[in-house]
Amino acid sequence: MELLQLKYFLTVAKLEHMTNAAQELHVSQPALSRTIHRLEEDLGVPLFERQGRQIRLNPFGKAFEAKAKAAMHLLEEGRREIEDLSGLKQGRIHLAMMNMEQMRKPLQIFLAEHSEVNFHMFQLSIEDFENLELKREVDFYLTSMPIYQEGFIEIPLVREKLYLVVPHGHKYANRKSIHLSEVSEEAFVGYKENSPLRLMNDRLCAHVGFRPKMVCETEDPASIIDLVRSGFGVAIIGGCRSEEELNLVKLPIVDPIGERIFRITWRENRYLSRAAIVFRDFIVNYFKDEEPVGNTLRKALMLR
DNA sequence: CAAGAGGCCAGTCCTAGGAT
DNA sequence: ATCCTAGGACTGGCCTCTTG
């Protein structure tokens, strides 16, 4: 059995389509077909069910896929470890975030100090939270939504207050704070359905018995601010930016208490490169003077 | 017509054996 | 011990056939 066979197998298993897998692997379809057959011959059992043009993982294939993934993951960790030991490069850090709001400034500072570090960042959706096994390359999750799974470690970074933002001249623009129940009939601007931030905001509204009437949905925080400023509706946002920056009125949400905890989370058994450790320590240090949330390292527990 | 699989061929790599 | 060569095994590409 060879690494090449495993790599080809995992691609076919993922796409369940021989031709598309061959294209992704930059080999011809017959070459891929035979490599898969050779692997099946090695194992002594077929890994796929072939029904006409359809090719699907069978129970042997499903069992083998899990082991092959684990093996490839282990090898990747080994490669990273060797890179660290040999000092070949400073490293690449994979970040998964809900949005960039909290991280824009600290990332700018970190990159100014460590220009040799490469980042790969992607935005988390609700589906990603439900399928964390598919995101094994991630070094750190930087989120306000906790990860309710065994095997993860988190450090709470900052307690973030939530605000309702309204345009100047809005009927609530002169208020000092707001009860969410007061805006149950208002038009809302917010994140798209598959955004974790949207889910959290919806849950907050559900606490006082309403579902926000969304008139505009977007993935971009700046667009939300623009839309509120243009009078399309009100929105729930974090406290990163001042009223002057936003050119909006920020009303602290006092009922239910509007706040969430921004945290850094990582897999307990993941090998962290030197660059990743330096980055984590930098982030923890960056937020240490912010609103305290308790600074003890703790394992994420099954909270649900 | 599209997709998977088989036949054939060429290129590459590995290994055993002989020459120096 | 090192280098060179021949043969076998393996892999991948092209062409073509089969099947839905």
Coordinates of C-alpha atoms (C1' of nucleotides) in Angstrom, one line a residue:
Chain A
M1 CA 0.0 0.0 0.0
E2 CA 1.3 3.4 -0.9
L3 CA 0.7 7.0 0.0
L4 CA -0.2 7.7 -3.6
Q5 CA -3.0 5.1 -3.5
L6 CA -4.3 6.6 -0.2
K7 CA -4.3 10.1 -1.7
Y8 CA -6.1 8.9 -4.8
F9 CA -8.6 6.8 -2.7
L10 CA -9.5 9.8 -0.5
T11 CA -10.1 12.0 -3.4
V12 CA -12.4 9.4 -5.1
A13 CA -14.1 8.8 -1.8
K14 CA -14.7 12.5 -1.3
L15 CA -16.0 13.2 -4.8
E16 CA -17.5 9.7 -5.5
H17 CA -16.8 10.4 -9.2
M18 CA -13.8 8.9 -10.9
T19 CA -13.4 11.5 -13.7
N20 CA -13.8 14.5 -11.4
A21 CA -11.3 13.0 -9.0
A22 CA -8.8 12.4 -11.8
Q23 CA -9.1 16.0 -12.8
E24 CA -8.6 17.2 -9.3
L25 CA -5.5 14.9 -9.0
H26 CA -4.1 15.9 -12.4
V27 CA -3.9 12.4 -13.7
S28 CA -5.8 10.6 -16.4
Q29 CA -9.0 8.8 -15.5
P30 CA -7.7 5.3 -16.5
A31 CA -4.6 5.7 -14.4
L32 CA -6.7 6.7 -11.4
S33 CA -9.1 3.8 -12.0
R34 CA -6.3 1.3 -12.1
T35 CA -4.6 2.7 -9.0
I36 CA -7.9 2.3 -7.1
H37 CA -8.2 -1.3 -8.4
R38 CA -4.6 -2.1 -7.3
L39 CA -5.5 -0.8 -3.8
E40 CA -8.6 -2.9 -3.7
E41 CA -6.5 -5.9 -4.8
D42 CA -4.0 -5.2 -2.1
L43 CA -6.7 -5.1 0.5
G44 CA -8.5 -8.1 -0.9
V45 CA -11.9 -6.4 -0.8
P46 CA -13.6 -3.8 -3.0
L47 CA -13.8 -0.3 -1.5
F48 CA -16.5 1.0 -3.8
E49 CA -19.9 0.0 -5.0
R50 CA -20.1 0.4 -8.8
Q51 CA -23.6 0.7 -10.1
G52 CA -23.4 1.6 -13.8
R53 CA -21.8 5.0 -13.9
Q54 CA -22.1 5.6 -10.2
I55 CA -19.3 4.8 -7.8
R56 CA -20.0 4.9 -4.1
L57 CA -18.1 4.0 -1.0
N58 CA -19.2 0.6 0.4
P59 CA -19.0 -0.3 4.1
F60 CA -15.3 -1.5 3.6
G61 CA -14.6 1.8 1.9
K62 CA -16.2 3.8 4.6
A63 CA -14.2 2.0 7.3
F64 CA -11.0 2.4 5.3
E65 CA -11.6 6.1 4.6
A66 CA -11.6 6.9 8.3
K67 CA -8.3 5.2 8.8
A68 CA -6.8 6.6 5.6
K69 CA -7.7 10.1 6.7
A70 CA -6.2 9.6 10.2
A71 CA -3.0 8.3 8.6
M72 CA -2.7 11.2 6.2
H73 CA -3.4 13.6 9.1
L74 CA -0.7 12.0 11.2
L75 CA 1.8 12.2 8.3
E76 CA 0.9 15.9 7.8
E77 CA 1.6 16.5 11.5
G78 CA 4.9 14.7 11.2
R79 CA 5.8 16.9 8.3
R80 CA 5.0 20.0 10.2
E81 CA 7.0 18.8 13.2
I82 CA 10.0 18.0 11.0
E83 CA 9.7 21.4 9.4
D84 CA 9.8 23.0 12.8
L85 CA 12.8 21.0 13.9
S86 CA 14.8 21.6 10.7
G87 CA 13.8 25.3 10.7
L88 CA 12.9 25.1 7.1
K89 CA 10.3 27.7 7.4
Q90 CA 8.5 29.7 10.1
G91 CA 5.2 28.0 9.4
R92 CA 1.7 28.4 8.1
I93 CA -1.1 28.9 10.6
H94 CA -4.6 27.9 9.7
L95 CA -7.3 30.0 11.4
A96 CA -11.1 29.5 11.3
M97 CA -13.1 32.5 12.3
M98 CA -16.7 33.6 12.5
N99 CA -15.7 37.1 11.2
M100 CA -12.7 39.4 11.1
E101 CA -14.1 42.1 13.5
Q102 CA -12.1 41.1 16.6
M103 CA -9.0 39.9 14.8
R104 CA -8.3 42.6 12.3
K105 CA -6.1 44.7 14.6
P106 CA -4.2 41.9 16.4
L107 CA -3.5 40.2 13.1
Q108 CA -2.1 43.4 11.7
I109 CA 0.2 43.8 14.7
F110 CA 1.3 40.2 14.6
L111 CA 2.1 40.2 10.9
A112 CA 4.1 43.4 11.3
E113 CA 6.2 41.7 13.9
H114 CA 6.3 38.2 12.2
S115 CA 6.2 38.9 8.4
E116 CA 7.7 35.4 7.8
V117 CA 4.5 33.7 9.1
N118 CA 1.9 32.7 6.5
F119 CA -1.8 32.6 7.4
H120 CA -4.6 30.7 5.9
M121 CA -8.0 31.9 7.1
F122 CA -11.5 30.9 6.4
Q123 CA -14.9 31.9 7.6
L124 CA -16.9 29.4 9.7
S125 CA -20.4 28.5 8.8
I126 CA -23.0 26.6 11.0
E127 CA -22.2 23.5 8.9
D128 CA -18.5 23.8 9.7
F129 CA -19.3 23.8 13.5
E130 CA -21.3 20.6 13.0
N131 CA -18.6 18.9 10.9
L132 CA -15.4 19.9 12.7
E133 CA -13.9 16.5 11.7
L134 CA -13.7 17.8 8.1
K135 CA -11.5 20.8 9.3
R136 CA -8.6 18.9 10.7
E137 CA -6.1 21.3 9.2
V138 CA -7.3 24.2 11.4
D139 CA -4.8 25.2 14.1
F140 CA -7.1 27.7 15.9
Y141 CA -10.7 28.5 16.0
L142 CA -11.3 32.2 16.9
T143 CA -15.0 32.4 17.7
S144 CA -17.7 33.7 20.0
M145 CA -19.6 30.5 19.8
P146 CA -18.2 27.7 22.0
I147 CA -17.3 24.3 20.6
Y148 CA -19.3 21.8 22.4
Q149 CA -17.0 18.8 21.8
E150 CA -14.6 16.7 23.8
G151 CA -10.9 17.0 22.9
F152 CA -10.8 20.8 22.5
I153 CA -9.0 23.3 24.7
E154 CA -10.1 26.9 24.8
I155 CA -8.9 30.2 26.4
P156 CA -11.6 32.9 26.8
L157 CA -10.1 36.1 25.5
V158 CA -12.6 38.9 25.9
R159 CA -16.2 39.5 27.1
E160 CA -17.8 41.3 24.3
K161 CA -20.9 43.5 24.9
L162 CA -23.6 43.5 22.4
Y163 CA -25.4 46.6 21.1
L164 CA -28.4 47.4 19.0
V165 CA -27.3 49.9 16.4
V166 CA -29.9 52.4 15.0
P167 CA -29.4 55.3 12.7
H168 CA -29.4 58.9 14.0
G169 CA -32.9 60.2 14.0
H170 CA -34.4 56.7 14.8
K171 CA -37.1 56.7 17.5
Y172 CA -34.7 55.0 19.9
A173 CA -31.7 57.1 19.0
N174 CA -31.9 59.1 22.3
R175 CA -32.1 56.1 24.5
K176 CA -29.3 55.0 26.8
S177 CA -30.0 51.3 26.5
I178 CA -32.6 48.9 25.1
H179 CA -34.6 45.9 26.0
L180 CA -34.7 43.6 23.0
S181 CA -38.4 43.0 23.4
E182 CA -39.0 46.6 22.5
V183 CA -37.7 46.1 19.0
S184 CA -39.6 42.8 18.2
E185 CA -41.5 44.6 15.5
E186 CA -38.5 46.4 13.9
A187 CA -36.9 45.5 10.6
F188 CA -33.5 43.9 11.1
V189 CA -30.4 43.8 9.1
G190 CA -28.0 40.9 9.8
Y191 CA -25.9 38.0 8.8
K192 CA -27.0 35.2 6.4
E193 CA -28.8 32.1 7.8
N194 CA -25.8 29.9 7.8
S195 CA -23.7 32.3 9.9
P196 CA -23.0 31.4 13.5
L197 CA -23.3 35.0 14.5
R198 CA -26.8 35.1 13.0
L199 CA -27.7 31.9 15.0
M200 CA -26.4 33.6 18.2
N201 CA -28.3 36.8 17.5
D202 CA -31.5 34.8 16.7
R203 CA -31.1 32.9 20.0
L204 CA -30.8 36.2 21.9
C205 CA -34.0 37.4 20.4
A206 CA -35.7 34.1 21.0
H207 CA -35.0 34.6 24.8
V208 CA -37.6 37.4 24.8
G209 CA -39.9 35.6 22.5
F210 CA -39.5 36.9 18.9
R211 CA -37.7 36.1 15.7
P212 CA -36.2 39.1 14.1
K213 CA -37.8 40.2 10.8
M214 CA -34.8 40.2 8.5
V215 CA -35.0 42.6 5.6
C216 CA -31.4 42.3 4.4
E217 CA -28.9 39.5 4.9
T218 CA -25.2 39.7 4.1
E219 CA -21.9 38.1 5.1
D220 CA -20.1 41.4 5.4
P221 CA -20.2 43.3 8.7
A222 CA -19.4 46.6 6.9
S223 CA -22.5 46.1 4.7
I224 CA -24.6 45.6 7.8
I225 CA -23.4 49.0 9.1
D226 CA -24.1 50.6 5.7
L227 CA -27.6 49.2 5.5
V228 CA -28.4 50.4 9.0
R229 CA -27.0 53.8 8.2
S230 CA -29.2 53.9 5.1
G231 CA -32.3 53.2 7.2
F232 CA -33.1 49.7 6.1
G233 CA -33.4 48.4 9.7
V234 CA -31.6 48.0 13.0
A235 CA -28.9 45.4 13.8
I236 CA -27.2 43.6 16.7
I237 CA -23.4 44.0 16.6
G238 CA -20.4 43.6 18.9
G239 CA -18.7 46.5 20.5
C240 CA -15.5 46.7 18.5
R241 CA -16.1 50.0 16.9
S242 CA -17.1 53.4 18.4
E243 CA -20.3 55.3 17.6
E244 CA -18.1 57.9 15.8
E245 CA -16.5 55.2 13.6
L246 CA -19.9 53.7 12.8
N247 CA -21.7 57.0 12.5
L248 CA -24.6 55.2 14.3
V249 CA -26.2 55.1 17.7
K250 CA -25.1 52.1 19.8
L251 CA -27.6 51.1 22.5
P252 CA -26.3 48.5 25.1
I253 CA -28.7 45.5 25.2
V254 CA -29.7 45.1 28.8
D255 CA -32.4 42.5 28.6
P256 CA -31.5 39.8 27.9
I257 CA -27.9 40.7 28.9
G258 CA -26.3 41.1 25.5
E259 CA -22.8 39.7 25.7
R260 CA -20.7 36.9 24.3
I261 CA -17.2 35.6 25.0
F262 CA -14.7 35.7 22.3
R263 CA -12.3 32.7 22.6
I264 CA -9.4 30.9 21.0
T265 CA -9.9 27.1 20.7
W266 CA -7.7 24.3 19.4
R267 CA -7.6 20.5 19.4
E268 CA -6.0 19.0 22.5
N269 CA -4.0 16.5 20.6
R270 CA -3.0 18.7 17.6
Y271 CA 0.7 19.2 17.1
L272 CA 1.2 23.0 17.1
S273 CA 4.1 24.5 15.2
R274 CA 6.4 27.0 16.8
A275 CA 4.8 29.7 14.8
A276 CA 1.3 28.6 16.0
I277 CA 2.4 28.6 19.7
V278 CA 3.9 32.1 19.3
F279 CA 0.7 33.3 17.7
R280 CA -1.5 31.8 20.4
D281 CA 0.6 33.4 23.1
F282 CA 0.5 36.7 21.3
I283 CA -3.3 36.6 21.0
V284 CA -3.8 35.7 24.7
N285 CA -1.4 38.5 25.7
Y286 CA -3.1 41.0 23.3
F287 CA -6.5 40.5 24.9
K288 CA -5.3 40.2 28.5
D289 CA -6.1 43.9 29.3
E290 CA -9.6 43.7 27.8
E291 CA -12.8 43.0 29.8
P292 CA -11.8 40.0 32.1
V293 CA -13.3 36.7 31.5
G294 CA -11.2 34.5 33.8
N295 CA -7.8 33.5 32.5
T296 CA -7.6 29.8 33.4
L297 CA -6.9 27.3 30.7
R298 CA -9.8 24.8 30.7
K299 CA -11.1 21.9 28.7
A300 CA -14.2 22.5 26.8
L301 CA -16.9 20.3 28.3
M302 CA -20.0 18.9 26.9
L303 CA -22.3 21.8 27.8
R304 CA -25.3 20.9 25.8
Chain B
dC1 C1' -23.3 11.3 -25.1
dA2 C1' -20.8 10.6 -20.8
dA3 C1' -18.3 7.8 -17.7
dG4 C1' -15.7 3.7 -16.2
dA5 C1' -12.7 0.1 -17.6
dG6 C1' -9.3 -2.7 -20.5
dG7 C1' -5.4 -3.2 -23.9
dC8 C1' -1.2 -1.5 -25.3
dC9 C1' 2.8 1.2 -25.0
dA10 C1' 6.5 4.2 -23.1
dG11 C1' 8.9 6.0 -19.2
dT12 C1' 10.7 5.5 -14.6
dC13 C1' 12.4 3.1 -10.7
dC14 C1' 14.4 -0.7 -8.3
dT15 C1' 17.3 -4.6 -7.8
dA16 C1' 20.5 -8.2 -8.9
dG17 C1' 24.7 -9.4 -10.9
dG18 C1' 29.0 -8.5 -13.1
dA19 C1' 33.1 -5.5 -13.9
dT20 C1' 36.6 -2.5 -12.1
Chain C
dA1 C1' 33.2 -0.6 -2.2
dT2 C1' 31.6 1.6 -6.3
dC3 C1' 29.8 1.8 -10.8
dC4 C1' 27.3 0.1 -14.8
dT5 C1' 23.8 -2.5 -17.1
dA6 C1' 19.9 -5.5 -18.0
dG7 C1' 15.5 -7.1 -16.6
dG8 C1' 11.3 -6.8 -14.2
dA9 C1' 7.7 -4.2 -11.9
dC10 C1' 5.0 -0.4 -11.7
dT11 C1' 2.7 3.8 -13.3
dG12 C1' 0.4 6.8 -16.3
dG13 C1' -1.2 8.2 -21.1
dC14 C1' -3.7 7.3 -25.3
dC15 C1' -7.1 4.8 -27.6
dT16 C1' -11.0 2.2 -27.6
dC17 C1' -14.9 -0.6 -25.9
dT18 C1' -18.9 -1.2 -22.9
dT19 C1' -22.7 0.4 -20.5
dG20 C1' -26.4 3.4 -18.9

